[in-house]
mmCIF file of N, CA and C in Angstrom:
data_model
loop_
_atom_site.group_PDB
_atom_site.id
_atom_site.type_symbol
_atom_site.label_atom_id
_atom_site.label_comp_id
_atom_site.label_asym_id
_atom_site.label_seq_id
_atom_site.Cartn_x
_atom_site.Cartn_y
_atom_site.Cartn_z
ATOM 1 N N MET A 1 0.998 -1.258 -0.132
ATOM 2 C CA MET A 1 -0.018 0.070 0.300
ATOM 3 C C MET A 1 0.971 1.224 -0.237
ATOM 4 N N ALA A 2 0.472 2.085 -0.976
ATOM 5 C CA ALA A 2 0.857 3.532 -0.906
ATOM 6 C C ALA A 2 0.588 4.466 -0.353
ATOM 7 N N GLU A 3 0.683 5.334 0.731
ATOM 8 C CA GLU A 3 -0.320 6.326 1.132
ATOM 9 C C GLU A 3 0.858 7.089 1.695
ATOM 10 N N ASP A 4 0.681 8.342 1.426
ATOM 11 C CA ASP A 4 1.643 9.629 1.978
ATOM 12 C C ASP A 4 1.271 10.061 3.434
ATOM 13 N N ASP A 5 -0.061 9.865 3.907
ATOM 14 C CA ASP A 5 -0.497 10.190 5.297
ATOM 15 C C ASP A 5 -0.475 9.182 5.687
ATOM 16 N N GLU A 6 0.209 9.433 7.066
ATOM 17 C CA GLU A 6 0.703 8.536 7.721
ATOM 18 C C GLU A 6 -0.425 7.673 8.820
ATOM 19 N N SER A 7 -1.511 8.460 9.169
ATOM 20 C CA SER A 7 -2.621 7.996 9.471
ATOM 21 C C SER A 7 -3.228 7.194 8.849
ATOM 22 N N VAL A 8 -3.970 7.750 7.567
ATOM 23 C CA VAL A 8 -4.486 6.458 7.047
ATOM 24 C C VAL A 8 -3.575 5.397 6.548
ATOM 25 N N ARG A 9 -2.594 5.243 6.096
ATOM 26 C CA ARG A 9 -1.574 4.438 5.995
ATOM 27 C C ARG A 9 -1.957 3.210 7.058
ATOM 28 N N ALA A 10 -1.307 3.876 8.446
ATOM 29 C CA ALA A 10 -1.753 2.837 9.569
ATOM 30 C C ALA A 10 -3.251 2.737 9.967
ATOM 31 N N PHE A 11 -3.752 3.081 9.671
ATOM 32 C CA PHE A 11 -5.672 2.756 10.053
ATOM 33 C C PHE A 11 -5.632 1.726 8.647
ATOM 34 N N VAL A 12 -5.362 1.825 7.677
ATOM 35 C CA VAL A 12 -5.683 0.670 6.507
ATOM 36 C C VAL A 12 -4.687 -0.551 6.559
ATOM 37 N N THR A 13 -3.659 -0.222 7.251
ATOM 38 C CA THR A 13 -2.738 -1.166 7.255
ATOM 39 C C THR A 13 -3.196 -2.154 8.227
ATOM 40 N N ARG A 14 -3.690 -1.436 9.680
ATOM 41 C CA ARG A 14 -3.944 -2.386 10.736
ATOM 42 C C ARG A 14 -5.669 -3.106 9.993
ATOM 43 N N ALA A 15 -6.415 -2.421 9.510
ATOM 44 C CA ALA A 15 -7.497 -2.927 9.067
ATOM 45 C C ALA A 15 -7.455 -4.271 8.101
ATOM 46 N N LEU A 16 -6.648 -4.340 7.047
ATOM 47 C CA LEU A 16 -6.183 -5.092 6.272
ATOM 48 C C LEU A 16 -5.520 -6.121 6.946
ATOM 49 N N THR A 17 -4.610 -6.354 7.760
ATOM 50 C CA THR A 17 -3.877 -7.173 8.383
ATOM 51 C C THR A 17 -4.842 -7.817 9.391
ATOM 52 N N HIS A 18 -5.718 -6.986 10.304
ATOM 53 C CA HIS A 18 -6.320 -7.909 10.925
ATOM 54 C C HIS A 18 -7.575 -8.475 9.897
ATOM 55 N N ARG A 19 -7.715 -8.189 8.988
ATOM 56 C CA ARG A 19 -8.714 -9.180 8.109
ATOM 57 C C ARG A 19 -7.799 -10.211 7.474
ATOM 58 N N GLY A 20 -6.421 -10.447 7.916
ATOM 59 C CA GLY A 20 -6.073 -11.704 7.495
ATOM 60 C C GLY A 20 -4.727 -11.407 6.327
ATOM 61 N N HIS A 21 -4.813 -9.971 5.740
ATOM 62 C CA HIS A 21 -3.996 -9.792 4.584
ATOM 63 C C HIS A 21 -2.820 -9.441 5.089
ATOM 64 N N GLU A 22 -1.472 -10.092 4.305
ATOM 65 C CA GLU A 22 -0.308 -9.423 4.608
ATOM 66 C C GLU A 22 -0.177 -7.893 3.563
ATOM 67 N N VAL A 23 0.355 -7.173 4.562
ATOM 68 C CA VAL A 23 0.520 -5.687 3.929
ATOM 69 C C VAL A 23 2.022 -4.970 3.864
ATOM 70 N N THR A 24 2.349 -4.543 2.922
ATOM 71 C CA THR A 24 3.639 -4.110 2.933
ATOM 72 C C THR A 24 3.242 -2.270 2.690
ATOM 73 N N ALA A 25 3.700 -1.618 3.736
ATOM 74 C CA ALA A 25 3.021 -0.100 3.511
ATOM 75 C C ALA A 25 4.334 0.848 3.368
ATOM 76 N N VAL A 26 4.011 1.751 2.303
ATOM 77 C CA VAL A 26 5.217 2.813 1.977
ATOM 78 C C VAL A 26 4.634 4.062 2.007
ATOM 79 N N GLY A 27 5.576 4.897 2.223
ATOM 80 C CA GLY A 27 4.871 6.379 2.189
ATOM 81 C C GLY A 27 4.843 6.934 0.656
ATOM 82 N N ASP A 28 5.267 6.665 0.080
ATOM 83 C CA ASP A 28 5.439 7.391 -1.351
ATOM 84 C C ASP A 28 5.398 6.383 -2.702
ATOM 85 N N GLY A 29 5.028 6.875 -3.796
ATOM 86 C CA GLY A 29 5.318 6.155 -5.209
ATOM 87 C C GLY A 29 6.666 5.572 -5.572
ATOM 88 N N ASP A 30 7.817 6.082 -5.069
ATOM 89 C CA ASP A 30 9.216 5.504 -4.949
ATOM 90 C C ASP A 30 9.274 4.394 -4.183
ATOM 91 N N ALA A 31 8.808 4.612 -2.900
ATOM 92 C CA ALA A 31 9.038 3.268 -2.574
ATOM 93 C C ALA A 31 8.223 2.409 -2.899
ATOM 94 N N ALA A 32 7.340 2.603 -3.150
ATOM 95 C CA ALA A 32 6.272 1.715 -3.729
ATOM 96 C C ALA A 32 7.238 0.571 -4.931
ATOM 97 N N VAL A 33 7.563 1.592 -5.713
ATOM 98 C CA VAL A 33 8.273 0.790 -6.876
ATOM 99 C C VAL A 33 9.415 0.182 -6.562
ATOM 100 N N LYS A 34 9.873 0.542 -5.460
ATOM 101 C CA LYS A 34 11.182 -0.537 -4.898
ATOM 102 C C LYS A 34 10.868 -1.783 -4.341
ATOM 103 N N ALA A 35 9.501 -1.788 -3.700
ATOM 104 C CA ALA A 35 8.778 -2.751 -2.799
ATOM 105 C C ALA A 35 8.382 -3.612 -4.127
ATOM 106 N N LEU A 36 7.557 -3.214 -5.333
ATOM 107 C CA LEU A 36 7.243 -3.770 -6.250
ATOM 108 C C LEU A 36 8.322 -4.649 -6.981
ATOM 109 N N LYS A 37 9.508 -4.267 -7.154
ATOM 110 C CA LYS A 37 10.604 -4.840 -7.807
ATOM 111 C C LYS A 37 11.401 -5.792 -6.906
ATOM 112 N N ALA A 38 11.246 -5.937 -5.792
ATOM 113 C CA ALA A 38 11.517 -6.783 -4.842
ATOM 114 C C ALA A 38 10.828 -8.109 -4.383
ATOM 115 N N GLN A 39 9.805 -8.055 -4.453
ATOM 116 C CA GLN A 39 8.682 -8.746 -4.222
ATOM 117 C C GLN A 39 7.442 -8.654 -5.072
ATOM 118 N N THR A 40 6.638 -9.906 -5.343
ATOM 119 C CA THR A 40 5.561 -10.074 -6.120
ATOM 120 C C THR A 40 4.361 -9.836 -5.243
ATOM 121 N N TYR A 41 3.297 -9.156 -5.443
ATOM 122 C CA TYR A 41 2.017 -8.678 -4.785
ATOM 123 C C TYR A 41 1.100 -9.108 -5.823
ATOM 124 N N ASP A 42 0.028 -9.412 -4.993
ATOM 125 C CA ASP A 42 -1.415 -9.952 -6.177
ATOM 126 C C ASP A 42 -2.194 -8.320 -6.023
ATOM 127 N N LEU A 43 -1.820 -7.772 -5.170
ATOM 128 C CA LEU A 43 -2.658 -6.264 -5.089
ATOM 129 C C LEU A 43 -1.881 -5.202 -4.694
ATOM 130 N N MET A 44 -2.084 -4.384 -5.381
ATOM 131 C CA MET A 44 -1.631 -2.675 -4.871
ATOM 132 C C MET A 44 -2.703 -1.801 -4.518
ATOM 133 N N LEU A 45 -2.709 -1.388 -3.400
ATOM 134 C CA LEU A 45 -3.706 -0.058 -3.006
ATOM 135 C C LEU A 45 -3.082 1.108 -3.170
ATOM 136 N N THR A 46 -3.342 2.088 -3.762
ATOM 137 C CA THR A 46 -2.162 3.276 -3.381
ATOM 138 C C THR A 46 -3.152 4.414 -3.750
ATOM 139 N N ASP A 47 -2.983 5.597 -2.881
ATOM 140 C CA ASP A 47 -3.683 7.121 -2.942
ATOM 141 C C ASP A 47 -3.421 7.320 -4.467
ATOM 142 N N ILE A 48 -3.990 8.520 -5.002
ATOM 143 C CA ILE A 48 -3.637 8.768 -6.035
ATOM 144 C C ILE A 48 -2.699 10.240 -5.769
ATOM 145 N N VAL A 49 -2.990 11.161 -4.924
ATOM 146 C CA VAL A 49 -2.372 12.402 -4.655
ATOM 147 C C VAL A 49 -1.304 12.135 -3.618
ATOM 148 N N MET A 50 -0.475 12.115 -4.573
ATOM 149 C CA MET A 50 1.037 12.155 -3.400
ATOM 150 C C MET A 50 2.382 12.782 -4.159
ATOM 151 N N PRO A 51 3.140 12.984 -3.237
ATOM 152 C CA PRO A 51 4.236 13.778 -3.675
ATOM 153 C C PRO A 51 4.844 13.184 -4.397
ATOM 154 N N GLY A 52 5.686 13.322 -5.553
ATOM 155 C CA GLY A 52 6.782 12.670 -6.079
ATOM 156 C C GLY A 52 6.083 11.824 -7.100
ATOM 157 N N LEU A 53 6.061 10.666 -7.205
ATOM 158 C CA LEU A 53 5.403 9.693 -8.378
ATOM 159 C C LEU A 53 3.959 9.456 -7.777
ATOM 160 N N ASP A 54 3.095 10.167 -8.312
ATOM 161 C CA ASP A 54 1.659 10.041 -8.249
ATOM 162 C C ASP A 54 1.347 8.609 -8.274
ATOM 163 N N GLY A 55 0.028 8.158 -7.740
ATOM 164 C CA GLY A 55 -0.601 6.748 -7.968
ATOM 165 C C GLY A 55 -1.119 6.440 -9.082
ATOM 166 N N LEU A 56 -1.490 7.422 -10.197
ATOM 167 C CA LEU A 56 -1.529 7.194 -11.673
ATOM 168 C C LEU A 56 -0.232 6.587 -12.550
ATOM 169 N N ALA A 57 0.847 7.320 -12.232
ATOM 170 C CA ALA A 57 2.084 7.001 -12.792
ATOM 171 C C ALA A 57 2.684 5.621 -11.997
ATOM 172 N N LEU A 58 2.316 5.441 -10.867
ATOM 173 C CA LEU A 58 2.520 4.282 -9.807
ATOM 174 C C LEU A 58 2.010 3.311 -10.415
ATOM 175 N N ALA A 59 0.536 3.184 -10.593
ATOM 176 C CA ALA A 59 0.022 2.215 -11.467
ATOM 177 C C ALA A 59 0.306 1.722 -13.029
ATOM 178 N N GLU A 60 0.710 2.527 -13.537
ATOM 179 C CA GLU A 60 1.496 2.516 -14.967
ATOM 180 C C GLU A 60 2.525 1.681 -15.040
ATOM 181 N N THR A 61 3.578 2.175 -13.769
ATOM 182 C CA THR A 61 4.985 1.354 -13.516
ATOM 183 C C THR A 61 4.557 0.208 -13.067
ATOM 184 N N ALA A 62 3.491 -0.103 -12.169
ATOM 185 C CA ALA A 62 3.357 -1.424 -11.283
ATOM 186 C C ALA A 62 2.850 -2.207 -12.503
ATOM 187 N N ALA A 63 1.909 -1.957 -13.591
ATOM 188 C CA ALA A 63 1.587 -2.842 -14.536
ATOM 189 C C ALA A 63 2.679 -3.424 -15.730
ATOM 190 N N ARG A 64 3.730 -2.349 -15.572
ATOM 191 C CA ARG A 64 4.979 -3.057 -16.324
ATOM 192 C C ARG A 64 5.956 -4.139 -15.470
ATOM 193 N N ILE A 65 5.658 -3.518 -13.989
ATOM 194 C CA ILE A 65 6.583 -4.594 -13.398
ATOM 195 C C ILE A 65 5.861 -5.934 -13.040
ATOM 196 N N ASN A 66 4.707 -6.039 -12.937
ATOM 197 C CA ASN A 66 3.871 -6.931 -12.625
ATOM 198 C C ASN A 66 2.319 -6.894 -13.071
ATOM 199 N N PRO A 67 2.275 -7.534 -14.739
ATOM 200 C CA PRO A 67 1.054 -7.215 -15.092
ATOM 201 C C PRO A 67 -0.036 -7.859 -14.842
ATOM 202 N N ARG A 68 0.055 -8.992 -13.797
ATOM 203 C CA ARG A 68 -0.953 -9.615 -13.314
ATOM 204 C C ARG A 68 -1.831 -9.100 -12.287
ATOM 205 N N MET A 69 -0.967 -8.162 -11.466
ATOM 206 C CA MET A 69 -1.278 -7.632 -10.309
ATOM 207 C C MET A 69 -2.374 -6.538 -10.434
ATOM 208 N N THR A 70 -3.475 -6.444 -9.663
ATOM 209 C CA THR A 70 -4.587 -5.509 -9.483
ATOM 210 C C THR A 70 -4.130 -4.633 -8.620
ATOM 211 N N VAL A 71 -4.767 -3.390 -8.878
ATOM 212 C CA VAL A 71 -4.773 -2.202 -8.593
ATOM 213 C C VAL A 71 -5.976 -1.472 -7.911
ATOM 214 N N LEU A 72 -5.996 -0.890 -6.917
ATOM 215 C CA LEU A 72 -7.014 -0.062 -6.237
ATOM 216 C C LEU A 72 -6.535 1.212 -5.860
ATOM 217 N N MET A 73 -7.224 2.062 -6.252
ATOM 218 C CA MET A 73 -6.918 3.648 -5.973
ATOM 219 C C MET A 73 -7.943 4.080 -5.116
ATOM 220 N N MET A 74 -6.939 5.158 -4.249
ATOM 221 C CA MET A 74 -8.280 5.811 -3.396
ATOM 222 C C MET A 74 -7.880 7.442 -3.353
ATOM 223 N N THR A 75 -8.969 8.214 -3.321
ATOM 224 C CA THR A 75 -8.661 9.614 -3.328
ATOM 225 C C THR A 75 -9.841 10.377 -2.775
ATOM 226 N N GLY A 76 -9.412 11.662 -1.969
ATOM 227 C CA GLY A 76 -10.446 12.220 -1.537
ATOM 228 C C GLY A 76 -10.762 13.504 -2.108
ATOM 229 N N PHE A 77 -10.219 13.407 -3.535
ATOM 230 C CA PHE A 77 -10.157 14.842 -4.516
ATOM 231 C C PHE A 77 -10.796 14.349 -5.702
ATOM 232 N N ALA A 78 -11.693 14.983 -6.106
ATOM 233 C CA ALA A 78 -12.927 14.961 -7.294
ATOM 234 C C ALA A 78 -12.243 14.874 -8.529
ATOM 235 N N GLU A 79 -11.306 16.004 -8.819
ATOM 236 C CA GLU A 79 -10.347 15.857 -9.811
ATOM 237 C C GLU A 79 -9.626 14.607 -9.766
ATOM 238 N N ALA A 80 -8.857 14.234 -8.966
ATOM 239 C CA ALA A 80 -7.912 13.112 -9.130
ATOM 240 C C ALA A 80 -8.855 12.014 -9.647
ATOM 241 N N ARG A 81 -10.169 11.650 -8.997
ATOM 242 C CA ARG A 81 -11.024 10.673 -9.315
ATOM 243 C C ARG A 81 -11.259 10.625 -11.154
ATOM 244 N N GLU A 82 -11.535 11.980 -11.357
ATOM 245 C CA GLU A 82 -11.896 11.889 -12.912
ATOM 246 C C GLU A 82 -10.513 11.532 -13.650
ATOM 247 N N ARG A 83 -9.540 12.089 -13.037
ATOM 248 C CA ARG A 83 -8.442 11.773 -14.259
ATOM 249 C C ARG A 83 -8.212 10.310 -14.044
ATOM 250 N N ALA A 84 -8.239 9.520 -12.775
ATOM 251 C CA ALA A 84 -8.143 7.982 -12.814
ATOM 252 C C ALA A 84 -9.097 7.635 -13.651
ATOM 253 N N ASP A 85 -10.477 7.908 -13.578
ATOM 254 C CA ASP A 85 -11.496 7.200 -14.302
ATOM 255 C C ASP A 85 -11.245 7.592 -15.608
ATOM 256 N N GLY A 86 -10.634 8.571 -15.996
ATOM 257 C CA GLY A 86 -10.591 8.881 -17.493
ATOM 258 C C GLY A 86 -8.891 8.062 -18.050
ATOM 259 N N ALA A 87 -8.370 7.604 -17.110
ATOM 260 C CA ALA A 87 -6.904 6.524 -17.504
ATOM 261 C C ALA A 87 -7.599 5.247 -17.345
ATOM 262 N N ARG A 88 -8.719 5.063 -17.010
ATOM 263 C CA ARG A 88 -8.956 3.175 -16.808
ATOM 264 C C ARG A 88 -9.790 2.799 -18.385
ATOM 265 N N GLY A 89 -8.952 1.703 -18.385
ATOM 266 C CA GLY A 89 -9.563 1.093 -19.557
ATOM 267 C C GLY A 89 -9.657 -0.133 -19.881
ATOM 268 N N GLN A 90 -9.514 -0.900 -21.090
ATOM 269 C CA GLN A 90 -9.553 -2.393 -20.731
ATOM 270 C C GLN A 90 -7.970 -2.824 -20.391
ATOM 271 N N GLN A 91 -7.105 -2.289 -20.727
ATOM 272 C CA GLN A 91 -5.614 -2.427 -20.384
ATOM 273 C C GLN A 91 -5.196 -2.054 -19.098
ATOM 274 N N SER A 92 -6.300 -1.336 -18.469
ATOM 275 C CA SER A 92 -5.675 -0.838 -17.235
ATOM 276 C C SER A 92 -5.922 -2.119 -16.252
ATOM 277 N N PRO A 93 -5.039 -1.709 -14.962
ATOM 278 C CA PRO A 93 -5.045 -2.762 -14.086
ATOM 279 C C PRO A 93 -5.837 -2.220 -12.876
ATOM 280 N N VAL A 94 -6.505 -0.931 -13.056
ATOM 281 C CA VAL A 94 -7.031 -0.350 -11.901
ATOM 282 C C VAL A 94 -8.489 -0.967 -11.882
ATOM 283 N N ALA A 95 -8.715 -1.986 -10.686
ATOM 284 C CA ALA A 95 -10.247 -2.635 -10.432
ATOM 285 C C ALA A 95 -11.246 -1.560 -9.966
ATOM 286 N N ASP A 96 -10.615 -0.573 -9.272
ATOM 287 C CA ASP A 96 -11.846 0.701 -8.556
ATOM 288 C C ASP A 96 -10.758 1.479 -8.017
ATOM 289 N N ILE A 97 -11.735 2.932 -7.482
ATOM 290 C CA ILE A 97 -11.034 4.010 -7.333
ATOM 291 C C ILE A 97 -12.099 4.079 -5.784
ATOM 292 N N ILE A 98 -11.657 3.904 -4.628
ATOM 293 C CA ILE A 98 -12.237 4.095 -3.614
ATOM 294 C C ILE A 98 -12.103 5.882 -3.237
ATOM 295 N N THR A 99 -13.398 6.271 -2.525
ATOM 296 C CA THR A 99 -13.586 7.849 -2.169
ATOM 297 C C THR A 99 -13.171 7.679 -0.522
ATOM 298 N N LYS A 100 -12.332 8.506 -0.278
ATOM 299 C CA LYS A 100 -11.793 8.804 0.594
ATOM 300 C C LYS A 100 -13.051 10.344 1.354
ATOM 301 N N PRO A 101 -13.342 10.049 2.416
ATOM 302 C CA PRO A 101 -13.072 9.395 3.634
ATOM 303 C C PRO A 101 -14.055 7.793 3.347
ATOM 304 N N PHE A 102 -13.144 6.809 4.032
ATOM 305 C CA PHE A 102 -14.058 5.479 3.821
ATOM 306 C C PHE A 102 -13.991 4.724 5.430
ATOM 307 N N SER A 103 -14.581 3.604 5.443
ATOM 308 C CA SER A 103 -14.959 3.107 6.510
ATOM 309 C C SER A 103 -14.099 2.072 6.593
ATOM 310 N N LEU A 104 -13.720 1.362 7.523
ATOM 311 C CA LEU A 104 -12.804 0.033 7.671
ATOM 312 C C LEU A 104 -13.594 -1.188 6.735
ATOM 313 N N GLN A 105 -15.100 -1.059 7.010
ATOM 314 C CA GLN A 105 -15.501 -1.977 6.148
ATOM 315 C C GLN A 105 -15.451 -1.795 4.787
ATOM 316 N N GLN A 106 -15.722 -0.987 4.256
ATOM 317 C CA GLN A 106 -15.872 -0.213 2.903
ATOM 318 C C GLN A 106 -14.148 -0.726 2.439
ATOM 319 N N ILE A 107 -13.270 -0.218 3.025
ATOM 320 C CA ILE A 107 -11.855 -0.784 2.613
ATOM 321 C C ILE A 107 -11.451 -2.073 2.273
ATOM 322 N N CYS A 108 -11.984 -2.775 3.485
ATOM 323 C CA CYS A 108 -11.933 -4.205 3.368
ATOM 324 C C CYS A 108 -12.838 -5.049 2.439
ATOM 325 N N ASN A 109 -13.699 -4.308 2.211
ATOM 326 C CA ASN A 109 -14.219 -5.336 1.043
ATOM 327 C C ASN A 109 -13.804 -4.774 -0.165
ATOM 328 N N ALA A 110 -13.488 -3.389 -0.405
ATOM 329 C CA ALA A 110 -12.711 -3.435 -1.811
ATOM 330 C C ALA A 110 -11.693 -4.361 -1.820
ATOM 331 N N VAL A 111 -10.797 -4.454 -1.106
ATOM 332 C CA VAL A 111 -9.715 -5.383 -1.427
ATOM 333 C C VAL A 111 -10.177 -6.819 -1.568
ATOM 334 N N ASP A 112 -10.929 -7.197 -0.720
ATOM 335 C CA ASP A 112 -11.173 -8.457 -0.908
ATOM 336 C C ASP A 112 -12.252 -8.812 -2.193
ATOM 337 N N ALA A 113 -12.861 -7.693 -2.631
ATOM 338 C CA ALA A 113 -13.711 -8.126 -3.878
ATOM 339 C C ALA A 113 -12.463 -7.891 -5.113
ATOM 340 N N ALA A 114 -11.735 -6.850 -5.024
ATOM 341 C CA ALA A 114 -10.623 -6.955 -6.139
ATOM 342 C C ALA A 114 -9.853 -8.012 -6.310
ATOM 343 N N LEU A 115 -9.491 -8.502 -4.908
ATOM 344 C CA LEU A 115 -8.617 -9.853 -5.021
ATOM 345 C C LEU A 115 -9.339 -11.370 -5.511
ATOM 346 N N SER A 116 -11.035 -11.296 -5.704
ATOM 347 C CA SER A 116 -11.672 -12.174 -5.987
ATOM 348 C C SER A 116 -11.896 -12.048 -7.378
ATOM 349 N N GLY A 117 -11.727 -10.780 -8.028
ATOM 350 C CA GLY A 117 -12.179 -10.587 -9.544
ATOM 351 C C GLY A 117 -13.438 -9.417 -9.433
ATOM 352 N N LEU A 118 -13.918 -9.555 -8.190
ATOM 353 C CA LEU A 118 -15.287 -8.907 -8.210
ATOM 354 C C LEU A 118 -15.056 -7.460 -8.215
ATOM 355 N N ARG A 119 -16.366 -6.931 -8.374
ATOM 356 C CA ARG A 119 -16.379 -5.138 -8.347
ATOM 357 C C ARG A 119 -16.751 -4.961 -7.123
ATOM 358 N N PRO A 120 -16.343 -4.096 -6.276
ATOM 359 C CA PRO A 120 -16.482 -3.952 -4.695
ATOM 360 C C PRO A 120 -18.109 -3.285 -4.611
ATOM 361 N N VAL A 121 -18.460 -3.762 -3.349
ATOM 362 C CA VAL A 121 -19.619 -2.787 -3.240
ATOM 363 C C VAL A 121 -19.431 -2.284 -2.126
ATOM 364 N N ASN A 122 -19.806 -0.760 -2.201
ATOM 365 C CA ASN A 122 -19.612 0.167 -1.111
ATOM 366 C C ASN A 122 -20.506 0.108 -0.402
#
C-alpha cells in the first residue's frame, strides 16, 4: 500500500492485517516501486495524490513490473478521481477507485472484492 498520509496508512494497514491480509505499507510512489521490484504482490492499494510519483504514474509502472497485479486507488479529490477514471480502460490494472473518507468495512470489502475479481460493493 502506498499512502503519504501516515494516519491513513496506519489505519488501512491495521484493518487489512486484521482481516488476514499481508500488507507492505510505504509512504510514497518511489518506495512502492522499490517494493514492487523486490517482491511479487497480488494487489496494490495506492493513493492517487502523493508527492513525487503519484498513484496514476505508480499504477502504470506497477503494470509494467507485474502485469497480473490488480490495482485499487483511493482519493479524496474529485479532480484526481476524474483523471483516474479517464485513465481506466480495458488494459488498465485499476479495478476500482475508492473515495475518501471510507470506513474500515468499505476498504476491506474493496480489497477482498478486487482480490476475488469482483467489483466492490460500497
